[in-house]
Amino acid sequence: MLAKRIIPCLDIKDGRTVKGVNFVNLRDAGDPVELGAIYSEKGADELVFLDITATHEKRKTLAALARDIAKHLNIPFTIGGGIKSLEDVDVLLESGADKISINSAAVRNPQLIEDLALNFGSQFVVLAVDAKQVDGEWVVHLNGGRLPTERRLLEWVKEAENRGAGEILFTSMDHDGTKAGFANEALAMVSENLSIPVIASGGAGTMEHFYDVFTEGKADAGLAASIFHFQEIEIADLKGYLKDKGVSVRG
Amino acid sequence: MSVAIINYNAGNVRSVLFAMDRLGIDAQLTDDHEAIRQADKVIFPGVGEASTTMNYLRDKGLDELIKSLTQPVLGICLGMQLLCEHSEENDTPCLGIIPQHVKLFQPTNGEKVPHMGWNQIRRKPGSWFSESLESGFAYFVHSYYVEEGPYTTALTDYVHPFSCAVKKDNFYATQFHPEKSSKVGEQVLKDFLTL
């Protein structure tokens, strides 16, 4: 049976891992490659590396980091942050990245999703979307949640799927950093309306939250950062817990 | 031992090269026909779309070269599918080495396509996989699958059982990505390298 995936997310700034609490306060949590290798040993199914400052600072490429990660890790990883063009992506693919995530650039230029899917295949394209509720509606935000758009969550992820995105990484800005659980209702809505996998992000605080996101939230993967970085939850314990509750997990 | 990784426009050539590095094998990434022919083992990676990739292989004469190889060859992911007869992906005639067909997953119970993530291996009798790999999880990313047939050596269940590994003569292949499948994947690569 296909396993539900547990994905630690490593936010990167200046080549170091950081975690933003609601994307504002940053705390250093180590070297990305070393941390990634530790997570791989601990049983992480996949890793996401996001250069959270990249869009803001217009940073162009993460190729050196991608290469370093690809050399040392034997599990899949996604890399993102400030990716705007086919050229950016070509370098990352050549460096050994398994998937790339695009966010703001895709909202500004949805054609980018199609171009990437055509050139590199849908399996390589993760559409990351940050959204929060405004007057009861899930509004897509840009630049790490700084900038609201005209886009609504469901309409946008459907369009992204139609344009060739291979996976959706949905972060609820309302839940991110709260450790009060994932946005299960919105996640279930997204998951049930799409035929591509959905990675849930934002709000993980307890092991039960992961059980909830895989059952109520119907997510294919659960992503978290600080609870793993600060060892509040050990991945092995989490997987044991999920397995006992009947969720299919790896090893 | 010399290992050649066929260098073409496949998405995962670099990852396969790094995986070999981690096993202490100095593999050669090459599209040189002679270098490929001379290698003790050949790896045929693959990530991408079937028809574009077949056209590329034909342009480089790599299609005929692959068919003519006599040493152990390992096809990975799209590499496995292209070893088959035909793919439903853009109705593409493939290399025809393994007389099996490649079909698009048709979900029956809301399954997502692509089949992406970690799923379990079930070895069939006579499998070239080590026994330790039984029920092991490997990493898959694919929308098309090779149906079960006489050359299937291991199965995975998604929508229905499909071939996660095949073997015919000197041609071996896995639908999953051993280069990304942690310790299970490393064992698969070791099994191939020690053939």
Tab-separated table of C-alpha atoms in Angstrom:
chain	number	residue	atom	x	y	z
A	1	MET	CA	0.000	0.000	0.000
A	2	LEU	CA	1.225	3.469	-0.836
A	3	ALA	CA	2.629	5.013	2.343
A	4	LYS	CA	1.677	8.402	3.698
A	5	ARG	CA	4.799	10.539	3.626
A	6	ILE	CA	6.430	12.460	6.459
A	7	ILE	CA	8.394	15.406	5.147
A	8	PRO	CA	10.626	17.658	7.224
A	9	CYS	CA	10.939	21.066	5.646
A	10	LEU	CA	14.232	22.864	5.884
A	11	ASP	CA	13.946	26.572	5.370
A	12	ILE	CA	17.221	27.951	4.112
A	13	LYS	CA	18.772	31.367	4.487
A	14	ASP	CA	22.365	32.075	3.555
A	15	GLY	CA	23.017	28.357	3.252
A	16	ARG	CA	21.785	27.626	6.785
A	17	THR	CA	18.575	26.033	8.023
A	18	VAL	CA	16.126	28.352	9.711
A	19	LYS	CA	12.502	28.158	10.745
A	20	GLY	CA	10.145	31.045	10.500
A	21	VAL	CA	7.396	31.356	13.067
A	22	ASN	CA	4.623	32.669	10.850
A	23	PHE	CA	7.511	33.506	8.492
A	24	VAL	CA	8.772	36.371	10.653
A	25	ASN	CA	11.174	35.346	13.426
A	26	LEU	CA	14.004	33.157	12.236
A	27	ARG	CA	16.026	30.704	14.325
A	28	ASP	CA	19.135	28.894	13.163
A	29	ALA	CA	18.886	25.125	13.249
A	30	GLY	CA	21.962	23.958	11.395
A	31	ASP	CA	23.582	22.882	8.183
A	32	PRO	CA	21.027	21.780	5.551
A	33	VAL	CA	22.964	18.850	4.129
A	34	GLU	CA	23.930	17.474	7.519
A	35	LEU	CA	20.428	17.964	8.862
A	36	GLY	CA	18.995	16.349	5.715
A	37	ALA	CA	21.229	13.302	6.160
A	38	ILE	CA	20.135	12.985	9.793
A	39	TYR	CA	16.486	13.123	8.757
A	40	SER	CA	17.077	10.506	6.100
A	41	GLU	CA	18.591	8.215	8.764
A	42	LYS	CA	15.688	8.895	11.103
A	43	GLY	CA	13.188	7.771	8.481
A	44	ALA	CA	12.021	10.941	6.722
A	45	ASP	CA	10.385	9.942	3.442
A	46	GLU	CA	11.327	13.038	1.566
A	47	LEU	CA	12.768	16.481	2.241
A	48	VAL	CA	11.786	19.934	1.140
A	49	PHE	CA	14.376	22.701	1.038
A	50	LEU	CA	12.926	26.157	0.674
A	51	ASP	CA	15.002	29.269	0.359
A	52	ILE	CA	12.475	31.428	2.146
A	53	THR	CA	14.250	34.672	1.458
A	54	ALA	CA	14.866	33.954	-2.189
A	55	THR	CA	11.804	35.604	-3.665
A	56	HIS	CA	12.249	38.646	-1.518
A	57	GLU	CA	15.935	39.012	-2.280
A	58	LYS	CA	15.554	37.917	-5.907
A	59	ARG	CA	18.047	35.132	-5.418
A	60	LYS	CA	18.401	33.202	-8.639
A	61	THR	CA	19.750	29.793	-8.009
A	62	LEU	CA	20.119	27.115	-5.401
A	63	ALA	CA	22.101	24.833	-7.657
A	64	ALA	CA	25.133	24.444	-5.429
A	65	LEU	CA	22.938	23.444	-2.514
A	66	ALA	CA	20.913	21.044	-4.699
A	67	ARG	CA	24.093	19.357	-5.844
A	68	ASP	CA	25.437	19.006	-2.336
A	69	ILE	CA	22.156	17.503	-1.135
A	70	ALA	CA	21.848	15.133	-4.103
A	71	LYS	CA	25.357	13.838	-3.497
A	72	HIS	CA	24.725	12.938	0.112
A	73	LEU	CA	21.063	11.919	0.352
A	74	ASN	CA	19.398	8.751	-0.893
A	75	ILE	CA	15.807	9.931	-0.524
A	76	PRO	CA	13.935	12.351	-2.802
A	77	PHE	CA	14.000	16.059	-2.210
A	78	THR	CA	12.266	19.138	-3.487
A	79	ILE	CA	14.012	22.450	-3.733
A	80	GLY	CA	12.442	25.829	-4.111
A	81	GLY	CA	12.744	29.505	-3.502
A	82	GLY	CA	12.838	32.244	-6.088
A	83	ILE	CA	12.481	29.935	-9.083
A	84	LYS	CA	11.235	32.015	-11.997
A	85	SER	CA	12.355	30.486	-15.253
A	86	LEU	CA	13.137	27.367	-17.236
A	87	GLU	CA	16.815	28.237	-16.912
A	88	ASP	CA	16.626	28.269	-13.101
A	89	VAL	CA	14.996	24.846	-13.186
A	90	ASP	CA	17.308	23.340	-15.777
A	91	VAL	CA	20.274	24.040	-13.488
A	92	LEU	CA	18.530	22.454	-10.501
A	93	LEU	CA	17.569	19.343	-12.466
A	94	GLU	CA	21.099	19.031	-13.768
A	95	SER	CA	22.319	19.365	-10.166
A	96	GLY	CA	20.278	16.354	-9.068
A	97	ALA	CA	17.091	17.852	-7.608
A	98	ASP	CA	14.111	15.463	-7.814
A	99	LYS	CA	11.454	18.145	-7.826
A	100	ILE	CA	11.296	21.894	-7.722
A	101	SER	CA	8.618	23.979	-6.121
A	102	ILE	CA	7.308	27.174	-7.582
A	103	ASN	CA	5.056	29.614	-5.819
A	104	SER	CA	4.895	33.360	-6.519
A	105	ALA	CA	6.332	33.081	-10.022
A	106	ALA	CA	3.567	30.670	-11.028
A	107	VAL	CA	0.843	33.015	-9.785
A	108	ARG	CA	2.390	35.896	-11.701
A	109	ASN	CA	2.925	33.740	-14.777
A	110	PRO	CA	0.775	30.578	-14.786
A	111	GLN	CA	2.204	29.629	-18.174
A	112	LEU	CA	5.416	28.784	-16.278
A	113	ILE	CA	3.730	25.636	-14.915
A	114	GLU	CA	2.974	24.438	-18.435
A	115	ASP	CA	6.440	25.267	-19.683
A	116	LEU	CA	8.065	23.392	-16.812
A	117	ALA	CA	5.753	20.393	-17.153
A	118	LEU	CA	6.402	20.186	-20.890
A	119	ASN	CA	10.151	20.513	-20.569
A	120	PHE	CA	10.819	18.467	-17.471
A	121	GLY	CA	7.656	16.457	-16.799
A	122	SER	CA	4.847	17.023	-14.315
A	123	GLN	CA	6.528	14.825	-11.713
A	124	PHE	CA	9.206	17.475	-11.396
A	125	VAL	CA	6.824	20.379	-10.718
A	126	VAL	CA	5.461	21.018	-7.234
A	127	LEU	CA	3.129	23.963	-6.964
A	128	ALA	CA	3.500	25.548	-3.538
A	129	VAL	CA	0.603	27.707	-2.469
A	130	ASP	CA	0.337	29.858	0.648
A	131	ALA	CA	-3.179	30.818	1.576
A	132	LYS	CA	-5.114	32.268	4.467
A	133	GLN	CA	-8.740	32.887	5.199
A	134	VAL	CA	-10.009	36.367	4.511
A	135	ASP	CA	-13.726	36.883	5.199
A	136	GLY	CA	-14.298	33.132	5.047
A	137	GLU	CA	-12.468	32.663	1.746
A	138	TRP	CA	-9.084	31.020	1.225
A	139	VAL	CA	-7.000	33.733	-0.452
A	140	VAL	CA	-3.702	32.895	-2.127
A	141	HIS	CA	-0.782	35.003	-0.895
A	142	LEU	CA	2.613	35.720	-2.431
A	143	ASN	CA	6.139	36.378	-1.236
A	144	GLY	CA	5.985	34.085	1.778
A	145	GLY	CA	2.558	35.286	2.752
A	146	ARG	CA	3.273	38.997	2.541
A	147	LEU	CA	1.099	39.832	-0.420
A	148	PRO	CA	-2.580	38.909	-0.954
A	149	THR	CA	-3.737	38.125	-4.502
A	150	GLU	CA	-7.041	37.932	-6.345
A	151	ARG	CA	-6.692	34.159	-6.479
A	152	ARG	CA	-8.772	31.742	-4.432
A	153	LEU	CA	-7.177	28.514	-3.222
A	154	LEU	CA	-9.340	25.884	-4.911
A	155	GLU	CA	-9.617	27.680	-8.231
A	156	TRP	CA	-5.840	28.173	-8.302
A	157	VAL	CA	-4.806	24.608	-7.458
A	158	LYS	CA	-7.273	23.232	-10.018
A	159	GLU	CA	-5.812	25.515	-12.657
A	160	ALA	CA	-2.295	24.462	-11.635
A	161	GLU	CA	-3.234	20.800	-11.985
A	162	ASN	CA	-4.728	21.430	-15.417
A	163	ARG	CA	-1.583	23.250	-16.456
A	164	GLY	CA	0.542	20.263	-15.468
A	165	ALA	CA	1.614	20.604	-11.836
A	166	GLY	CA	2.502	17.172	-10.435
A	167	GLU	CA	1.892	17.854	-6.772
A	168	ILE	CA	0.483	20.579	-4.514
A	169	LEU	CA	2.212	21.836	-1.369
A	170	PHE	CA	-0.451	23.778	0.482
A	171	THR	CA	0.561	25.913	3.458
A	172	SER	CA	-2.149	27.452	5.567
A	173	MET	CA	-0.794	30.775	6.777
A	174	ASP	CA	-3.477	30.737	9.467
A	175	HIS	CA	-2.094	27.494	10.909
A	176	ASP	CA	1.609	27.866	10.219
A	177	GLY	CA	3.576	28.267	13.441
A	178	THR	CA	0.556	27.706	15.695
A	179	LYS	CA	1.212	23.989	16.429
A	180	ALA	CA	-2.575	23.658	16.771
A	181	GLY	CA	-3.115	21.221	13.895
A	182	PHE	CA	-3.321	21.355	10.102
A	183	ALA	CA	-6.050	23.087	8.058
A	184	ASN	CA	-7.842	19.776	7.595
A	185	GLU	CA	-11.076	21.093	6.146
A	186	ALA	CA	-9.345	23.110	3.425
A	187	LEU	CA	-6.903	20.267	2.782
A	188	ALA	CA	-9.690	17.742	2.304
A	189	MET	CA	-11.394	20.136	-0.107
A	190	VAL	CA	-8.180	20.482	-2.119
A	191	SER	CA	-7.366	16.767	-2.035
A	192	GLU	CA	-10.851	15.655	-3.047
A	193	ASN	CA	-10.960	18.062	-5.961
A	194	LEU	CA	-7.593	17.094	-7.417
A	195	SER	CA	-6.156	13.896	-8.822
A	196	ILE	CA	-2.551	14.813	-7.947
A	197	PRO	CA	-0.979	14.322	-4.496
A	198	VAL	CA	-1.292	17.013	-1.822
A	199	ILE	CA	1.346	17.834	0.785
A	200	ALA	CA	-0.109	19.458	3.902
A	201	SER	CA	1.903	22.181	5.595
A	202	GLY	CA	1.343	24.483	8.549
A	203	GLY	CA	0.172	23.711	12.052
A	204	ALA	CA	1.802	20.413	13.048
A	205	GLY	CA	2.279	20.268	16.804
A	206	THR	CA	1.488	16.718	17.914
A	207	MET	CA	1.511	13.212	16.482
A	208	GLU	CA	-2.273	13.250	16.532
A	209	HIS	CA	-2.216	16.202	14.133
A	210	PHE	CA	-0.538	13.964	11.553
A	211	TYR	CA	-3.154	11.251	12.057
A	212	ASP	CA	-5.847	13.886	11.554
A	213	VAL	CA	-4.263	15.321	8.425
A	214	PHE	CA	-4.035	11.890	6.784
A	215	THR	CA	-7.597	10.923	7.724
A	216	GLU	CA	-9.755	14.085	7.962
A	217	GLY	CA	-7.428	16.196	5.817
A	218	LYS	CA	-6.986	13.438	3.195
A	219	ALA	CA	-3.421	14.587	2.612
A	220	ASP	CA	-0.869	12.360	0.893
A	221	ALA	CA	2.032	13.809	2.849
A	222	GLY	CA	2.492	15.866	5.996
A	223	LEU	CA	5.188	18.489	6.186
A	224	ALA	CA	6.601	20.180	9.263
A	225	ALA	CA	9.714	22.009	10.345
A	226	SER	CA	10.324	23.169	13.897
A	227	ILE	CA	8.760	20.177	15.673
A	228	PHE	CA	11.316	18.015	13.882
A	229	HIS	CA	14.202	20.493	14.091
A	230	PHE	CA	13.811	20.897	17.832
A	231	GLN	CA	13.070	17.197	18.348
A	232	GLU	CA	9.657	17.769	19.823
A	233	ILE	CA	8.560	14.802	17.725
A	234	GLU	CA	10.883	12.021	16.577
A	235	ILE	CA	10.016	10.708	13.122
A	236	ALA	CA	10.427	7.082	14.225
A	237	ASP	CA	7.971	7.617	17.108
A	238	LEU	CA	5.552	9.397	14.797
A	239	LYS	CA	5.621	6.543	12.299
A	240	GLY	CA	5.138	3.976	15.055
A	241	TYR	CA	2.154	5.938	16.318
A	242	LEU	CA	0.597	6.220	12.850
A	243	LYS	CA	1.181	2.547	12.105
A	244	ASP	CA	-0.563	1.560	15.355
A	245	LYS	CA	-3.514	3.674	14.303
A	246	GLY	CA	-3.723	1.914	10.953
A	247	VAL	CA	-2.080	4.519	8.714
A	248	SER	CA	0.244	3.071	6.061
A	249	VAL	CA	3.769	4.405	6.622
A	250	ARG	CA	7.200	3.297	5.497
A	251	GLY	CA	9.404	1.267	7.839
B	1	MET	CA	34.169	-3.250	-12.461
B	2	SER	CA	33.210	-0.589	-14.988
B	3	VAL	CA	29.717	0.862	-14.964
B	4	ALA	CA	28.374	3.088	-17.710
B	5	ILE	CA	25.328	5.258	-17.124
B	6	ILE	CA	23.751	6.176	-20.427
B	7	ASN	CA	23.836	9.946	-20.575
B	8	TYR	CA	20.844	11.405	-22.345
B	9	ASN	CA	18.074	13.886	-21.635
B	10	ALA	CA	16.694	11.883	-18.704
B	11	GLY	CA	15.879	13.679	-15.497
B	12	ASN	CA	17.700	11.418	-13.089
B	13	VAL	CA	21.122	10.734	-14.614
B	14	ARG	CA	22.881	12.883	-12.012
B	15	SER	CA	21.099	11.158	-9.116
B	16	VAL	CA	22.048	7.735	-10.459
B	17	LEU	CA	25.661	8.854	-10.767
B	18	PHE	CA	25.634	10.115	-7.165
B	19	ALA	CA	24.079	6.837	-5.991
B	20	MET	CA	26.938	4.946	-7.617
B	21	ASP	CA	29.406	7.305	-5.896
B	22	ARG	CA	27.833	6.482	-2.543
B	23	LEU	CA	28.381	2.776	-3.267
B	24	GLY	CA	32.028	3.503	-4.048
B	25	ILE	CA	31.592	2.864	-7.791
B	26	ASP	CA	33.256	5.278	-10.161
B	27	ALA	CA	30.595	5.094	-12.872
B	28	GLN	CA	30.965	6.820	-16.199
B	29	LEU	CA	28.195	9.077	-17.449
B	30	THR	CA	28.442	8.735	-21.213
B	31	ASP	CA	26.622	8.581	-24.556
B	32	ASP	CA	29.686	7.238	-26.338
B	33	HIS	CA	28.667	3.978	-28.006
B	34	GLU	CA	32.018	2.303	-27.601
B	35	ALA	CA	32.318	3.240	-23.918
B	36	ILE	CA	28.842	1.872	-23.263
B	37	ARG	CA	29.554	-1.324	-25.188
B	38	GLN	CA	32.791	-1.890	-23.249
B	39	ALA	CA	31.304	-1.422	-19.771
B	40	ASP	CA	30.740	-4.435	-17.491
B	41	LYS	CA	27.358	-3.067	-16.451
B	42	VAL	CA	25.105	-0.478	-18.054
B	43	ILE	CA	22.445	1.635	-16.370
B	44	PHE	CA	19.664	3.099	-18.475
B	45	PRO	CA	17.996	5.793	-16.334
B	46	GLY	CA	14.878	7.615	-17.311
B	47	VAL	CA	12.575	10.368	-16.220
B	48	GLY	CA	10.481	12.191	-18.755
B	49	GLU	CA	7.988	11.562	-21.510
B	50	ALA	CA	8.110	8.385	-23.629
B	51	SER	CA	7.833	9.668	-27.221
B	52	THR	CA	10.246	12.594	-26.778
B	53	THR	CA	12.723	10.283	-25.125
B	54	MET	CA	12.417	7.586	-27.815
B	55	ASN	CA	12.977	10.223	-30.500
B	56	TYR	CA	16.043	11.454	-28.684
B	57	LEU	CA	17.425	7.918	-28.348
B	58	ARG	CA	16.838	7.278	-32.070
B	59	ASP	CA	18.550	10.527	-33.054
B	60	LYS	CA	21.625	9.454	-31.101
B	61	GLY	CA	21.474	5.856	-32.335
B	62	LEU	CA	21.161	4.790	-28.717
B	63	ASP	CA	18.040	2.696	-29.421
B	64	GLU	CA	19.932	0.220	-31.589
B	65	LEU	CA	22.897	0.311	-29.252
B	66	ILE	CA	20.802	-0.593	-26.197
B	67	LYS	CA	19.141	-3.467	-28.048
B	68	SER	CA	22.550	-4.839	-29.013
B	69	LEU	CA	24.019	-4.853	-25.495
B	70	THR	CA	24.934	-8.249	-24.029
B	71	GLN	CA	26.160	-7.288	-20.535
B	72	PRO	CA	23.687	-6.735	-17.667
B	73	VAL	CA	21.620	-3.610	-18.309
B	74	LEU	CA	19.477	-1.947	-15.632
B	75	GLY	CA	16.540	0.182	-16.783
B	76	ILE	CA	15.116	2.582	-14.214
B	77	CYS	CA	11.607	4.079	-14.238
B	78	LEU	CA	11.019	5.391	-17.780
B	79	GLY	CA	14.106	3.328	-18.666
B	80	MET	CA	12.128	0.219	-17.707
B	81	GLN	CA	9.079	1.314	-19.681
B	82	LEU	CA	11.145	2.033	-22.788
B	83	LEU	CA	12.575	-1.499	-22.704
B	84	CYS	CA	9.020	-2.718	-23.322
B	85	GLU	CA	7.075	-3.141	-26.544
B	86	HIS	CA	4.802	-0.137	-26.513
B	87	SER	CA	3.662	2.683	-24.234
B	88	GLU	CA	0.242	4.273	-24.094
B	89	GLU	CA	2.036	7.533	-23.330
B	90	ASN	CA	1.504	9.317	-26.647
B	91	ASP	CA	1.090	5.899	-28.325
B	92	THR	CA	4.826	5.305	-28.434
B	93	PRO	CA	6.537	2.238	-29.916
B	94	CYS	CA	9.415	1.436	-27.540
B	95	LEU	CA	12.560	-0.708	-27.764
B	96	GLY	CA	10.679	-4.006	-27.794
B	97	ILE	CA	13.216	-5.876	-25.685
B	98	ILE	CA	10.681	-6.952	-23.083
B	99	PRO	CA	7.421	-8.022	-24.741
B	100	GLN	CA	5.142	-6.292	-22.254
B	101	HIS	CA	2.930	-3.241	-22.501
B	102	VAL	CA	2.988	0.092	-20.701
B	103	LYS	CA	-0.389	1.459	-19.687
B	104	LEU	CA	-1.821	4.526	-17.971
B	105	PHE	CA	-3.169	3.987	-14.453
B	106	GLN	CA	-6.976	4.123	-14.453
B	107	PRO	CA	-7.954	4.865	-10.848
B	108	THR	CA	-10.853	2.790	-9.568
B	109	ASN	CA	-11.053	4.110	-6.040
B	110	GLY	CA	-9.949	7.738	-6.137
B	111	GLU	CA	-6.239	6.856	-6.302
B	112	LYS	CA	-4.008	9.761	-7.262
B	113	VAL	CA	-2.074	9.689	-10.512
B	114	PRO	CA	0.928	9.904	-10.649
B	115	HIS	CA	1.609	7.060	-8.239
B	116	MET	CA	4.056	9.052	-6.150
B	117	GLY	CA	5.783	8.012	-2.973
B	118	TRP	CA	6.872	4.882	-1.131
B	119	ASN	CA	5.238	1.570	-1.842
B	120	GLN	CA	6.020	-2.066	-1.147
B	121	ILE	CA	7.825	-4.666	-3.210
B	122	ARG	CA	6.518	-8.232	-3.503
B	123	ARG	CA	9.149	-10.538	-4.959
B	124	LYS	CA	8.101	-13.288	-7.312
B	125	PRO	CA	9.829	-16.679	-7.327
B	126	GLY	CA	13.204	-16.384	-9.011
B	127	SER	CA	13.413	-12.632	-8.488
B	128	TRP	CA	16.834	-11.045	-8.890
B	129	PHE	CA	16.180	-9.038	-5.708
B	130	SER	CA	17.727	-10.160	-2.402
B	131	GLU	CA	15.322	-11.819	-0.009
B	132	SER	CA	15.845	-8.930	2.407
B	133	LEU	CA	13.956	-6.718	-0.052
B	134	GLU	CA	10.676	-8.580	0.439
B	135	SER	CA	7.999	-6.091	1.584
B	136	GLY	CA	10.559	-3.283	1.499
B	137	PHE	CA	9.409	0.184	0.526
B	138	ALA	CA	10.772	1.790	-2.628
B	139	TYR	CA	10.206	5.256	-4.078
B	140	PHE	CA	7.956	5.542	-7.137
B	141	VAL	CA	6.965	8.446	-9.379
B	142	HIS	CA	5.020	7.404	-12.456
B	143	SER	CA	1.652	7.609	-14.182
B	144	TYR	CA	2.212	4.670	-16.535
B	145	TYR	CA	2.973	1.123	-15.484
B	146	VAL	CA	4.181	-2.132	-16.965
B	147	GLU	CA	1.461	-4.754	-16.700
B	148	GLU	CA	2.207	-8.060	-15.037
B	149	GLY	CA	3.616	-10.598	-17.460
B	150	PRO	CA	6.009	-13.500	-17.883
B	151	TYR	CA	9.049	-11.287	-17.298
B	152	THR	CA	7.742	-9.688	-14.111
B	153	THR	CA	10.051	-10.432	-11.167
B	154	ALA	CA	8.407	-8.271	-8.500
B	155	LEU	CA	5.030	-6.647	-8.036
B	156	THR	CA	3.659	-3.574	-6.313
B	157	ASP	CA	0.005	-2.898	-5.590
B	158	TYR	CA	-1.466	0.383	-6.751
B	159	VAL	CA	-4.944	0.407	-8.267
B	160	HIS	CA	-4.008	-3.225	-9.082
B	161	PRO	CA	-0.792	-5.254	-9.040
B	162	PHE	CA	1.757	-4.031	-11.594
B	163	SER	CA	5.371	-4.904	-12.429
B	164	CYS	CA	7.793	-3.036	-10.192
B	165	ALA	CA	10.661	-5.103	-11.581
B	166	VAL	CA	11.244	-7.194	-14.684
B	167	LYS	CA	14.016	-9.306	-16.154
B	168	LYS	CA	14.577	-10.792	-19.580
B	169	ASP	CA	17.929	-12.245	-20.561
B	170	ASN	CA	20.539	-9.610	-19.655
B	171	PHE	CA	17.959	-6.837	-19.227
B	172	TYR	CA	16.871	-5.942	-15.698
B	173	ALA	CA	14.629	-3.080	-14.720
B	174	THR	CA	12.797	-1.388	-11.871
B	175	GLN	CA	9.821	0.938	-12.046
B	176	PHE	CA	10.867	2.578	-8.779
B	177	HIS	CA	13.943	4.716	-8.306
B	178	PRO	CA	16.623	2.685	-6.512
B	179	GLU	CA	18.810	5.798	-6.481
B	180	LYS	CA	16.173	7.478	-4.274
B	181	SER	CA	14.939	4.492	-2.293
B	182	SER	CA	17.207	4.740	0.727
B	183	LYS	CA	18.664	1.422	1.950
B	184	VAL	CA	16.212	-0.678	-0.064
B	185	GLY	CA	17.372	1.076	-3.224
B	186	GLU	CA	21.018	0.636	-2.337
B	187	GLN	CA	20.431	-3.091	-1.958
B	188	VAL	CA	18.734	-3.248	-5.365
B	189	LEU	CA	21.718	-1.507	-6.945
B	190	LYS	CA	24.096	-3.864	-5.121
B	191	ASP	CA	22.039	-6.848	-6.340
B	192	PHE	CA	22.428	-5.586	-9.908
B	193	LEU	CA	26.138	-4.815	-9.515
B	194	THR	CA	26.871	-8.279	-8.133
B	195	LEU	CA	25.036	-10.180	-10.885
